[in-house]
């Protein structure tokens, strides 16, 4: 876009951010694309494959048929498995994913601790990669009360498994509840050879400073991550949170508008031009299936032409009805 030059300056010499696109294609074709680092399918209709670059996300999409999501890097990609972790790397980028069946574990705290300790251990064997973006999909995220809510237990376990791994700063992240019959904890990440720049939202208290009422362990994530080459902003799960409080309880449209205001605040905070475009793939996570059509209509009006994948997912605070994450490429 022409106006981008007045804002961020893309840094030459640093690895270009993987291109993220939604594709109406089949898995084999997506994996055969040049520089295919990772491919994602959504819900039970997505295929199964042993390719380490493939992940079938446990969230159903309201888009039928749902597209695949493809990440592409410049350069050759290699991939493999190490214990429970699937990985691929190329072009200065590393994708890693872990899926843990929670049944053998005592609960979401135990499972999150185990999964994050495994990811940390794996990253230690790779040397030097910096985790820039993380996704967490958790079954029954709002089950349980108070500090025993499964999301809050997940936060405790995540922090315990990570230890001081993110002492230099948190990556951008998403944590969303799924409705799959299996209690699978899915975590995947994008890491790079170079550090990004964490971006906070001036309208929101940083998540790691959330007060005690939201749980024993504040969630460790940055609101967004400006990628090393400054050619893209990775946007964390963003909802109708202002300060540290949820707003517009029970009002879907007002929550969506507040969320869009937060997204614009993040773009401004990252010194990016306002607005999203056809190269800005987003996901909208909608709690109630009966709200899906309304969210689709509202987003088509507010974000015309923007590829938005509509997902059935629960925001980690039970009063929040919708959350959006995604990418803004410069
Ligand atoms: C919020 O604003 C919504 O626990 O990793 C968003 C993104 C949220 C990431 C996480 C939680 C997480 O607090 C919740």
Tab-separated table of N, CA, C and O and ligand atoms in Angstrom, residues 136 151 154-155 158 173-175 204 207 210 219-221 223 236-239 241 315-317 320 323, ligand 1:
chain	number	residue	atom	x	y	z
A	136	UNK	N	-3.181	-20.982	21.606
A	136	UNK	CA	-3.586	-22.024	22.572
A	136	UNK	C	-5.065	-22.320	22.369
A	136	UNK	O	-5.898	-21.410	22.450
A	151	UNK	N	-9.558	-22.029	32.357
A	151	UNK	CA	-8.626	-21.048	31.781
A	151	UNK	C	-7.619	-20.573	32.824
A	151	UNK	O	-6.427	-20.435	32.530
A	154	UNK	N	-5.182	-23.175	33.427
A	154	UNK	CA	-4.273	-23.187	32.278
A	154	UNK	C	-3.193	-22.113	32.449
A	154	UNK	O	-2.006	-22.368	32.213
A	155	UNK	N	-3.598	-20.908	32.872
A	155	UNK	CA	-2.620	-19.816	33.075
A	155	UNK	C	-1.585	-20.198	34.129
A	155	UNK	O	-0.384	-19.922	33.964
A	158	UNK	N	0.670	-22.911	32.467
A	158	UNK	CA	1.514	-22.308	31.418
A	158	UNK	C	2.708	-21.612	32.054
A	158	UNK	O	3.861	-21.819	31.633
A	173	UNK	N	-0.156	-13.672	21.640
A	173	UNK	CA	-0.801	-14.974	21.848
A	173	UNK	C	-2.311	-14.911	21.682
A	173	UNK	O	-2.913	-13.827	21.668
A	174	UNK	N	-2.859	-16.101	21.545
A	174	UNK	CA	-4.307	-16.317	21.545
A	174	UNK	C	-4.584	-17.472	22.492
A	174	UNK	O	-3.807	-18.432	22.528
A	175	UNK	N	-5.655	-17.382	23.280
A	175	UNK	CA	-6.108	-18.526	24.091
A	175	UNK	C	-7.626	-18.601	23.944
A	175	UNK	O	-8.343	-17.699	24.385
A	204	UNK	N	-5.621	-0.499	26.982
A	204	UNK	CA	-5.750	-1.686	27.833
A	204	UNK	C	-4.574	-1.799	28.794
A	204	UNK	O	-3.434	-1.495	28.448
A	207	UNK	N	-1.663	-7.402	29.834
A	207	UNK	CA	-2.256	-8.610	30.420
A	207	UNK	C	-1.444	-9.120	31.613
A	207	UNK	O	-2.022	-9.613	32.587
A	210	UNK	N	-2.643	-7.651	34.814
A	210	UNK	CA	-4.035	-7.801	35.240
A	210	UNK	C	-4.083	-8.009	36.752
A	210	UNK	O	-3.269	-8.735	37.311
A	219	UNK	N	-2.081	-13.640	32.735
A	219	UNK	CA	-1.693	-14.261	31.459
A	219	UNK	C	-0.498	-13.544	30.850
A	219	UNK	O	-0.477	-12.318	30.762
A	220	UNK	N	0.494	-14.319	30.439
A	220	UNK	CA	1.710	-13.730	29.877
A	220	UNK	C	1.640	-13.637	28.368
A	220	UNK	O	1.939	-14.597	27.664
A	221	UNK	N	1.209	-12.492	27.857
A	221	UNK	CA	1.249	-12.282	26.405
A	221	UNK	C	1.299	-10.797	26.099
A	221	UNK	O	0.855	-9.971	26.895
A	223	UNK	N	0.120	-7.700	23.484
A	223	UNK	CA	-1.092	-7.454	22.695
A	223	UNK	C	-0.857	-7.658	21.213
A	223	UNK	O	-1.791	-7.968	20.461
A	236	UNK	N	-2.572	-10.346	18.697
A	236	UNK	CA	-3.064	-11.313	19.681
A	236	UNK	C	-4.590	-11.318	19.705
A	236	UNK	O	-5.242	-10.413	19.169
A	237	UNK	N	-5.134	-12.316	20.362
A	237	UNK	CA	-6.567	-12.355	20.599
A	237	UNK	C	-6.999	-11.048	21.251
A	237	UNK	O	-6.458	-10.655	22.283
A	238	UNK	N	-7.955	-10.367	20.613
A	238	UNK	CA	-8.368	-9.027	21.039
A	238	UNK	C	-9.883	-9.018	21.227
A	238	UNK	O	-10.625	-9.427	20.336
A	239	UNK	N	-10.321	-8.564	22.394
A	239	UNK	CA	-11.750	-8.575	22.711
A	239	UNK	C	-12.141	-7.211	23.273
A	239	UNK	O	-11.360	-6.257	23.233
A	241	UNK	N	-12.087	-5.613	25.887
A	241	UNK	CA	-11.493	-5.296	27.180
A	241	UNK	C	-10.970	-3.867	27.115
A	241	UNK	O	-10.234	-3.508	26.182
A	315	UNK	N	-14.228	-17.235	24.252
A	315	UNK	CA	-13.251	-16.314	24.820
A	315	UNK	C	-13.015	-16.731	26.271
A	315	UNK	O	-13.900	-17.299	26.928
A	316	UNK	N	-11.813	-16.454	26.782
A	316	UNK	CA	-11.451	-16.981	28.098
A	316	UNK	C	-12.194	-16.289	29.244
A	316	UNK	O	-12.141	-16.758	30.376
A	317	UNK	N	-12.883	-15.197	28.990
A	317	UNK	CA	-13.777	-14.621	30.010
A	317	UNK	C	-15.203	-14.903	29.561
A	317	UNK	O	-15.587	-14.509	28.445
A	320	UNK	N	-17.485	-12.473	27.615
A	320	UNK	CA	-17.098	-11.961	26.295
A	320	UNK	C	-17.587	-12.893	25.198
A	320	UNK	O	-17.417	-14.113	25.272
A	323	UNK	N	-14.015	-12.536	19.896
A	323	UNK	CA	-12.610	-12.129	19.946
A	323	UNK	C	-12.045	-12.217	18.530
A	323	UNK	O	-12.477	-13.061	17.742
B	1	LIG	C1	-7.883	-10.465	27.020
B	1	LIG	O1	-7.831	-9.399	26.421
B	1	LIG	C2	-8.508	-11.623	26.284
B	1	LIG	O2	-4.078	-16.098	27.848
B	1	LIG	O3	-2.749	-16.093	26.123
B	1	LIG	C3	-6.269	-12.852	24.748
B	1	LIG	C4	-5.088	-13.291	24.160
B	1	LIG	C5	-6.651	-13.357	25.975
B	1	LIG	C6	-4.268	-14.232	24.797
B	1	LIG	C7	-3.770	-15.703	26.710
B	1	LIG	C8	-5.822	-14.296	26.605
B	1	LIG	C9	-4.655	-14.725	26.031
B	1	LIG	O4	-7.445	-10.611	28.170
B	1	LIG	C10	-7.921	-12.920	26.628
